[in-house]
Each structure stands twice: as structure tokens, then as C-alpha cells.
Amino acid sequence: MKLTFSGSTETVTGSQYLIESEGKKYLIDFGLYQGPDPISKLNRREFPWNPSQINALFLTHAHIDHSGMIPWLIKKGFKGLIHSTNETFELCKILLLDSGKIQNEEYKRALKNNPKAQLPLYTEEEASQALDRFIIHEFNKPFNIDHLKVTYTPAGHIPGASSVQIVSPQSSILFSGDLGRTDDILMNPPDAPPKSDYVVMETTYGDRQHDPTPPLEELEFYVKEVIKNQSKLIVPTFALARAQLLIQLFKVLFEKNPELKIPFVVHSPMTEKVTQLYKDFSSCLKISKKEVENWDEAARFIHWKNESESIDRKSGPAIIMGASGMVSGGKIIDHIKALGDDPKNIILLTGYQAEGTPGKEILEGKTHLKISGMKVRIQASVHQLKSLSAHADSHGLHQWIDSMGSKPKKVFLSHGEEDGRQGFLEVLSKDDYNVEVPKLDATYNLI
Ligand SMILES: [Zn+2]
């Protein structure tokens, strides 16, 4: 078996790996590179293989940095099937279509200033064709593809997220996918990894431990602030996983402290669709279906412009949440435009803000921005939650690989920034693991 690192060797996006075995080729994930140039330019690079030569694709989870180039692959001639869990498929129905829509919108916007603007990687219609190729597998139920045995094991992180083990007659390899944390509020912890000769691990938080501040304490502080100032808490967040986690946290906060219960609206059609799906995902959640259904008591989804404007205008404290997490678009921009210039209001960022995104600029104190073609002025105080990541930290990653029971022949580290990869390389090297940090397009013989 031969392994090639086709993506995500130097970043936390663009997850792509190629396996070659007995003359056939398989991909594990085919994710979009996200971020400003030169990172996003990698989406248009030439591959040394033809998409029509790929026999099958094994998808670890639905996040766009793992799935977002699949429609492109099909457009370029991929004829095989896409193997995933049911939850991953259900989420891809929402995420891939949204990705196609966003790309088309960005293309149309760019066209106004540049008649030669680059065509989108794919449109919503092209993304929808990818959905016909999915084939669903259950966790921990091995299946055979050609001469390979493939098993999906739960990886925590988000619903459906899996580690994927591939066993050939010569050797076995395990792709961690994105690994969740053992203390996640909604997701069950990842399963122990099955014994494998080789392991490819993500290293998003390879050099760090999570902040121990309980997230409920952080939220309590900000809710008390907006009650005191009779102002608004504006929460741009990620529609998948982070939004549902926040709804659960606000619900618990309101139950424990009824005096803190203030109007809480969610203005994001995509968040609403994903939240609806969580009711069917309760088997991979730590909380019951009933509890997910009770989210409606804490949060109200709003849909119409008049509802949106009325919450902005209404006096008194309120929480307004919506996508996107890095403030690059979505309905939340309307609320930031309406409320962001009042110093009494709070903008609460809920996760990592990549370089070049409006979220990063707001965090760094920029007061005048143009987002999705709209001029926005920021006078509100800006904060960032410390403790909501859906990834295992350095300790969690180490614990996970240790729970394999015996050391693999080699552990490859990818899907991390320089500090994450190097930090975790040190951790595993000290523990006598044979570790390697591959370069882009590096190929290894797995024997
Ligand atoms: Zn992920």
C-alpha cells in the first residue's frame, strides 16, 4: 500500500490523502482549502492523478475542509462512490449545497469589478450531484471494497465524525479524521483507535491544552453584562456544532439562573436546518433526544426581515446568534451593521478566527469594515470565548493514540499549523513513538 499526502500538510484545511493499492487509487477526504491566498489557491492546483482514476472516496466527516472539494472531483471525472456514515451524509446535504451557493455568490460579486473573475469551483447544482454518490456505513461494521477492509469508528468531534481504518493484505492504516475532546458537552468521546500499522493524525491543537475556564461561566458573565447595560449580545458562530453547543449552554444557564433568561434568537436558516438534524443524531450525543427538543424553550429561530429588525430595535437585553463564525457573511452581518456601532453592545466571537477574515479584523480592533459588500462600523466591545473547541487538545490526542494499546510502526502528523505539528511531534517523540511530519505530495510505502 502507498500513501500520499495530497493536502493539509501545512494547514488545518484541505484534508486530502491518496492510498494506492494493487493498482487502484482511493481518496480519504477531499476537503476545501479555506482562507486567503495563497492557501485558497491550492484548491486549483493540478494533481498528478486523474480524478477518473480514483476508485472510491472515504469521507471522515462533513466539515467543508474535509468534504468541500468532492463536487469538484466529480466535475473533473470521478466516477466512484463516496463512503460515509449516515450523519455525515445528512450534514453534507446541507453543507455542500451551501458551499456551492456561497462560491457562486462570491463569483457574481467578483464579476462586478472584474469581468474575468475566476469561475466558482462548483455551483449549488453541481454540489447536489455529489449527494447521489454517497453510500452509508455504520460505525464499527467493517465492509469490503475491492481487496480492502474498511472500518469507521466514532471520532467524537461532530455528529458522524469518524476515524477510518483501511486494511490491505500487506498492512493497515488508520486516519484519525478530526478528533473530539473527552469533555465535550454534546458529543461522546472518540473510541479507542483499532490496532493499525500506520496512523495519520490531525494536530489542530497539537501544541496546546484547552483553557480550563468552564464555558458556562464565560457565558454567564456576558449575559449579566448585557442585562446590566440593557444591551445586546451578538454571537456570530459556526452553523454546525458550535451553534448547537451554545444553544445547549444557554439553555442550561437559563435553567440554573432563571433571572438571567433573556430573549435569545437565532437568525440563520442553515443553523436551523442543522439544529433540526440534531434531534435524529441523539445516538452520538451525550444528551437525550428530549433535551435536544427542549432547545426550543431557550432559543427562538427567526426568519423574516421584520422579525430581525424588530429584535434589533426592541429595547432591553437580548442574545442574537447567527452564522458565520468568522463573520464573513450570513444574516448576522445585518445585526452587526444595526447594532455594532453602539459601545454598550457586545460582539462575542465563539472560536478560531483565521487570518484575513472579518472576524480576525474585528478582534484586532478594526472599526470600519466592508463585509459582503456592506459597510459596517464597530464600536461595540469585542470578546472571544476561550473554551469551546470541538478538537482534542495535545493531551487528548496523546491519550487517544496511547489507547491503541501498542505503538504503530509510524505516526504521520498532518492537519495542523506549524506550531501544532511541531508541538505534537515533540510530545510523541518523547514517548518513543516513531513520528513523521510529511511535506505536501510526500509518498510513503506502507509495508
Ligand atoms: Zn472537522
XYZ file of C-alpha atoms and ligand atoms in Angstrom:
448
model
C 0.000 0.000 0.000
C 1.243 3.523 -0.827
C 0.188 6.714 0.974
C 0.452 10.228 -0.491
C -0.203 13.422 1.442
C -2.200 15.352 -1.174
C -3.328 18.093 1.219
C -3.457 19.658 4.706
C 0.240 19.083 5.396
C 0.803 22.707 6.386
C -2.654 23.964 7.357
C -5.809 22.959 9.216
C -7.848 22.864 5.997
C -7.714 20.981 2.678
C -7.692 17.477 4.167
C -6.806 15.077 1.284
C -4.953 11.743 1.299
C -4.362 9.240 -1.501
C -3.964 5.488 -0.985
C -2.727 3.234 -3.800
C -3.018 -0.496 -3.504
C -2.905 -3.294 -6.089
C -3.157 -0.822 -8.983
C -6.176 1.034 -7.561
C -6.450 4.501 -6.101
C -8.590 5.724 -3.205
C -9.005 9.094 -1.538
C -9.545 9.723 2.151
C -11.350 13.067 2.434
C -11.254 15.649 -0.297
C -11.581 18.928 1.559
C -11.539 22.548 0.561
C -8.630 24.799 1.478
C -10.175 27.712 3.363
C -8.529 31.079 3.906
C -6.956 33.907 1.952
C -4.393 33.449 -0.827
C -2.048 31.620 -1.135
C -3.919 28.921 0.840
C -7.151 29.016 -1.202
C -5.130 28.909 -4.456
C -4.244 25.298 -3.570
C -7.834 24.347 -4.486
C -6.997 24.936 -8.136
C -3.665 23.136 -8.276
C -3.030 20.272 -10.733
C -2.961 16.773 -9.250
C -0.566 14.118 -10.554
C -3.542 11.770 -10.987
C -6.710 11.920 -12.993
C -9.979 12.086 -10.981
C -11.374 9.363 -13.251
C -8.654 7.021 -11.901
C -9.946 7.247 -8.319
C -11.936 4.135 -7.400
C -13.617 5.312 -4.195
C -13.578 8.053 -1.600
C -13.749 7.510 2.169
C -15.045 10.592 3.979
C -14.240 11.076 7.685
C -16.804 13.833 8.370
C -18.917 16.583 6.853
C -16.870 19.712 7.606
C -16.103 21.526 4.349
C -12.334 21.351 4.928
C -12.784 17.555 4.618
C -15.641 17.288 2.093
C -15.749 20.594 0.207
C -13.815 19.588 -2.946
C -15.891 16.455 -3.665
C -18.181 18.256 -6.179
C -15.053 19.481 -7.992
C -13.737 15.899 -8.116
C -16.981 14.719 -9.720
C -16.950 17.616 -12.162
C -13.459 16.527 -13.195
C -14.432 12.918 -13.870
C -14.559 10.941 -10.585
C -16.973 8.035 -11.145
C -16.727 6.173 -7.827
C -18.803 6.101 -4.660
C -18.399 8.221 -1.528
C -18.394 6.175 1.676
C -19.533 7.838 4.906
C -21.685 7.480 7.990
C -25.352 8.456 7.833
C -24.888 11.606 9.941
C -22.072 12.748 7.654
C -24.302 12.261 4.608
C -27.193 14.168 6.202
C -24.894 17.061 7.102
C -23.266 17.069 3.650
C -26.734 17.597 2.139
C -26.737 20.978 3.873
C -23.044 21.899 3.854
C -22.082 21.017 0.268
C -25.090 22.818 -1.216
C -24.330 25.851 0.926
C -20.682 25.764 -0.193
C -21.759 25.750 -3.860
C -24.160 28.631 -3.209
C -21.516 30.726 -1.433
C -18.995 30.156 -4.209
C -21.482 31.197 -6.857
C -22.413 34.335 -4.881
C -18.731 35.252 -4.443
C -18.193 34.757 -8.165
C -21.118 37.042 -9.028
C -19.811 39.694 -6.610
C -16.287 39.478 -8.073
C -17.730 39.731 -11.596
C -18.982 43.264 -10.849
C -15.389 44.536 -10.512
C -13.636 42.077 -12.774
C -15.247 40.679 -15.952
C -12.557 37.969 -15.966
C -13.264 36.808 -12.393
C -12.402 33.162 -11.789
C -15.360 30.788 -12.200
C -16.583 29.107 -8.990
C -15.096 25.664 -8.232
C -18.680 24.398 -8.420
C -22.249 25.630 -8.145
C -25.099 24.526 -5.902
C -26.450 22.325 -8.739
C -23.051 20.677 -9.197
C -22.778 20.115 -5.435
C -26.163 18.383 -5.450
C -24.838 15.753 -7.912
C -22.299 14.648 -5.284
C -25.132 13.633 -2.963
C -26.227 10.841 -5.348
C -22.861 9.124 -4.879
C -22.989 8.564 -1.126
C -23.121 5.099 0.341
C -23.798 4.812 4.044
C -21.988 2.663 6.602
C -22.488 2.040 10.294
C -19.815 2.631 12.891
C -17.702 -0.394 13.814
C -19.167 -2.543 10.992
C -16.261 -3.425 8.638
C -17.026 -3.542 4.903
C -15.015 -4.679 1.885
C -14.088 -2.549 -1.115
C -12.046 -4.473 -3.688
C -9.323 -6.170 -1.607
C -9.544 -3.678 1.276
C -11.376 -3.972 4.587
C -12.619 -0.604 5.822
C -13.993 0.317 9.261
C -15.436 3.577 10.535
C -15.009 4.209 14.281
C -16.513 7.155 16.227
C -14.152 10.143 16.485
C -16.338 12.471 18.631
C -15.872 15.999 17.197
C -19.238 16.428 15.364
C -22.118 14.028 14.564
C -20.985 11.303 12.157
C -17.279 12.104 12.551
C -15.171 9.005 12.130
C -11.698 7.650 12.104
C -11.248 5.381 9.081
C -9.174 2.203 9.207
C -8.087 0.616 5.915
C -6.637 -2.882 5.976
C -4.917 -4.301 2.872
C -3.370 -7.785 2.617
C 0.049 -6.173 3.353
C -0.614 -3.566 6.056
C -3.168 -1.422 7.863
C -3.551 2.326 8.223
C -5.821 4.455 10.386
C -6.826 8.026 9.531
C -7.859 9.808 12.724
C -10.065 12.395 10.977
C -10.745 15.298 13.339
C -10.778 14.008 16.910
C -13.195 15.352 19.514
C -12.453 16.013 23.145
C -13.324 13.679 26.011
C -15.042 16.515 27.938
C -17.196 17.794 25.043
C -20.605 18.909 26.289
C -22.621 17.387 23.430
C -20.503 14.727 21.744
C -19.445 11.354 23.116
C -15.649 10.961 23.315
C -13.771 9.269 20.444
C -13.486 5.465 20.535
C -10.073 3.962 21.244
C -8.256 3.533 17.912
C -8.157 -0.002 16.467
C -4.653 -1.503 16.276
C -3.055 -0.390 12.998
C 0.444 -0.456 11.462
C 0.320 3.218 10.486
C -1.678 6.181 11.779
C -2.307 9.602 10.223
C -3.265 12.076 12.968
C -4.669 15.574 12.990
C -2.724 18.145 15.062
C -5.007 21.210 15.154
C -4.325 21.650 18.891
C -1.116 19.561 18.948
C 0.824 22.231 20.846
C -1.861 23.383 23.295
C -4.077 22.455 26.224
C -7.632 23.821 26.284
C -8.400 26.725 28.598
C -9.943 25.212 31.747
C -12.477 28.063 32.247
C -15.954 26.465 32.251
C -17.812 27.869 29.197
C -20.951 28.380 31.299
C -19.041 30.846 33.489
C -17.941 32.811 30.452
C -21.483 32.979 29.051
C -22.912 33.939 32.447
C -20.516 36.895 32.580
C -21.585 38.235 29.159
C -25.312 37.722 29.793
C -25.011 39.635 33.080
C -23.207 42.435 31.235
C -25.998 42.879 28.662
C -28.656 42.732 31.399
C -26.774 45.415 33.369
C -26.373 47.625 30.272
C -29.790 46.754 28.780
C -27.914 45.972 25.588
C -27.441 43.191 23.019
C -25.094 40.202 22.924
C -24.288 39.474 19.260
C -22.905 35.985 18.711
C -21.552 35.131 15.254
C -20.977 31.398 15.235
C -20.475 28.274 13.133
C -23.793 26.770 11.978
C -22.673 23.209 12.653
C -21.734 22.000 16.150
C -20.706 25.333 17.755
C -24.215 26.812 17.397
C -25.864 23.716 18.910
C -23.333 23.674 21.744
C -24.127 27.311 22.511
C -27.876 26.679 22.439
C -27.390 23.855 24.961
C -25.154 26.044 27.158
C -27.574 28.988 27.148
C -30.414 26.565 27.940
C -28.529 25.190 30.959
C -27.575 28.720 32.030
C -31.222 29.840 31.933
C -32.367 26.734 33.831
C -29.801 27.254 36.587
C -30.365 31.011 36.771
C -33.936 31.894 35.728
C -33.199 35.571 36.427
C -30.727 35.512 33.506
C -33.305 34.267 30.983
C -33.458 36.952 28.295
C -34.777 36.768 24.716
C -32.454 34.557 22.664
C -32.950 34.475 18.911
C -31.085 32.539 16.250
C -31.126 34.098 12.781
C -29.574 31.600 10.377
C -31.505 29.227 8.097
C -28.525 26.876 7.936
C -28.176 26.727 11.726
C -31.879 25.956 11.935
C -31.578 23.060 9.451
C -28.562 21.587 11.255
C -30.231 22.010 14.656
C -33.290 20.108 13.385
C -30.989 17.241 12.375
C -29.540 17.010 15.896
C -32.891 15.575 17.017
C -32.116 12.499 14.870
C -28.477 12.381 15.953
C -29.098 11.727 19.641
C -27.378 8.311 19.480
C -23.977 10.033 19.143
C -24.801 12.769 21.663
C -24.302 12.832 25.405
C -27.750 14.350 25.888
C -31.140 12.804 25.197
C -33.453 13.494 22.267
C -35.871 15.066 24.742
C -33.215 17.525 25.831
C -32.459 18.463 22.216
C -36.194 19.022 21.664
C -36.190 21.338 24.685
C -33.721 23.665 22.940
C -36.814 25.376 21.518
C -37.596 26.639 25.027
C -34.300 28.534 25.212
C -33.828 29.745 21.643
C -36.246 31.062 19.036
C -35.376 30.834 15.353
C -36.330 33.911 13.375
C -36.805 34.031 9.614
C -38.143 37.321 8.374
C -36.656 40.757 7.903
C -39.328 42.375 10.091
C -38.620 39.930 12.967
C -34.927 40.618 12.572
C -35.348 44.401 12.577
C -37.764 44.315 15.465
C -35.302 42.449 17.714
C -32.585 44.964 16.808
C -34.873 47.912 17.649
C -36.529 46.487 20.755
C -35.154 47.940 23.982
C -33.795 45.673 26.682
C -31.251 42.870 26.717
C -31.203 40.049 24.144
C -28.909 37.471 22.605
C -28.747 37.382 18.795
C -26.883 34.456 17.287
C -26.219 33.509 13.651
C -23.666 32.244 11.159
C -20.924 32.767 10.136
C -18.352 32.040 12.821
C -15.664 34.202 11.249
C -18.156 36.999 10.395
C -17.607 36.562 6.669
C -21.304 36.527 5.714
C -24.802 35.440 6.687
C -27.690 37.150 8.419
C -25.597 38.037 11.470
C -23.945 40.781 9.387
C -27.303 42.655 9.271
C -27.373 42.622 13.086
C -23.739 43.711 13.360
C -24.494 46.557 10.945
C -27.538 47.617 13.000
C -26.055 47.169 16.479
C -22.273 47.085 16.129
C -21.781 50.848 16.434
C -23.258 51.011 19.968
C -20.456 50.707 22.577
C -22.921 49.154 25.076
C -23.408 46.071 22.861
C -21.075 43.074 22.897
C -19.853 41.056 19.920
C -18.868 37.622 21.187
C -16.698 35.590 18.798
C -17.005 31.891 19.503
C -13.894 30.298 18.054
C -10.758 30.482 15.992
C -10.577 33.475 13.621
C -8.377 32.818 10.590
C -6.049 35.468 9.184
C -7.724 37.671 6.595
C -11.291 37.120 7.874
C -13.541 39.977 9.117
C -13.711 38.162 12.483
C -9.941 38.451 12.874
C -10.021 42.134 11.897
C -12.803 42.889 14.394
C -10.869 41.008 17.084
C -7.787 43.089 16.338
C -9.764 46.316 16.818
C -10.597 47.390 13.271
C -13.593 49.741 13.453
C -14.566 50.238 9.796
C -15.068 47.171 7.614
C -16.802 46.102 4.438
C -18.406 42.664 4.826
C -20.366 41.000 1.990
C -20.444 44.368 0.250
C -21.895 46.122 3.349
C -20.145 48.917 5.252
C -20.008 48.095 8.962
C -18.832 50.290 11.841
C -17.752 48.648 15.095
C -17.931 50.487 18.413
C -19.264 47.526 20.432
C -16.886 45.723 22.771
C -15.446 42.602 21.159
C -14.645 39.384 23.041
C -13.781 35.805 22.210
C -14.868 32.637 24.030
C -11.892 30.603 25.175
C -13.109 27.105 25.722
C -15.466 25.753 23.062
C -13.210 23.941 20.604
C -14.515 20.649 19.172
C -10.966 19.295 18.771
C -8.935 17.248 21.246
C -6.005 19.203 22.696
C -2.432 17.930 22.891
C -3.191 15.828 25.971
C -6.355 14.395 24.367
C -4.527 13.496 21.139
C -1.770 11.770 23.131
C -4.321 9.888 25.236
C -6.122 8.744 22.082
C -3.063 7.278 20.342
C -1.877 5.696 23.623
C -5.218 3.917 23.948
C -4.371 1.879 20.834
C -2.534 -0.403 23.240
C 0.608 -0.887 21.156
C 2.684 1.630 19.235
C 2.143 1.716 15.454
C 5.170 1.403 13.130
C 4.830 5.094 12.346
C 2.564 8.043 13.156
C 2.233 10.739 10.466
C 1.199 14.199 11.653
C -0.880 16.478 9.426
C -3.895 18.822 9.512
C -2.215 21.397 11.743
C -0.383 24.701 11.613
C 3.403 24.618 12.030
C 3.189 25.015 15.844
C 0.569 22.269 16.189
C 2.520 19.742 14.120
C 5.890 20.508 15.721
C 4.439 20.684 19.242
C 2.826 17.274 18.927
C 5.928 15.849 17.221
C 7.840 16.687 20.418
C 5.140 15.131 22.628
C 5.125 11.812 20.720
C 8.904 11.693 20.157
C 9.483 11.978 23.919
C 7.166 8.991 24.339
C 9.239 6.891 21.879
C 6.765 6.976 19.006
C 8.220 6.830 15.508
C 6.788 10.099 14.154
C 6.975 11.870 10.823
C 5.738 15.284 9.640
C 5.213 14.835 5.872
C 5.563 17.548 3.242
C 2.870 18.195 0.591
C 2.790 15.369 -2.002
C 5.204 13.188 0.004
C 4.650 9.475 -0.704
C 5.368 6.567 1.643
C 5.412 2.829 1.064
C 3.434 1.152 3.817
C 4.842 -2.344 4.257
Zn -13.813 18.950 11.482
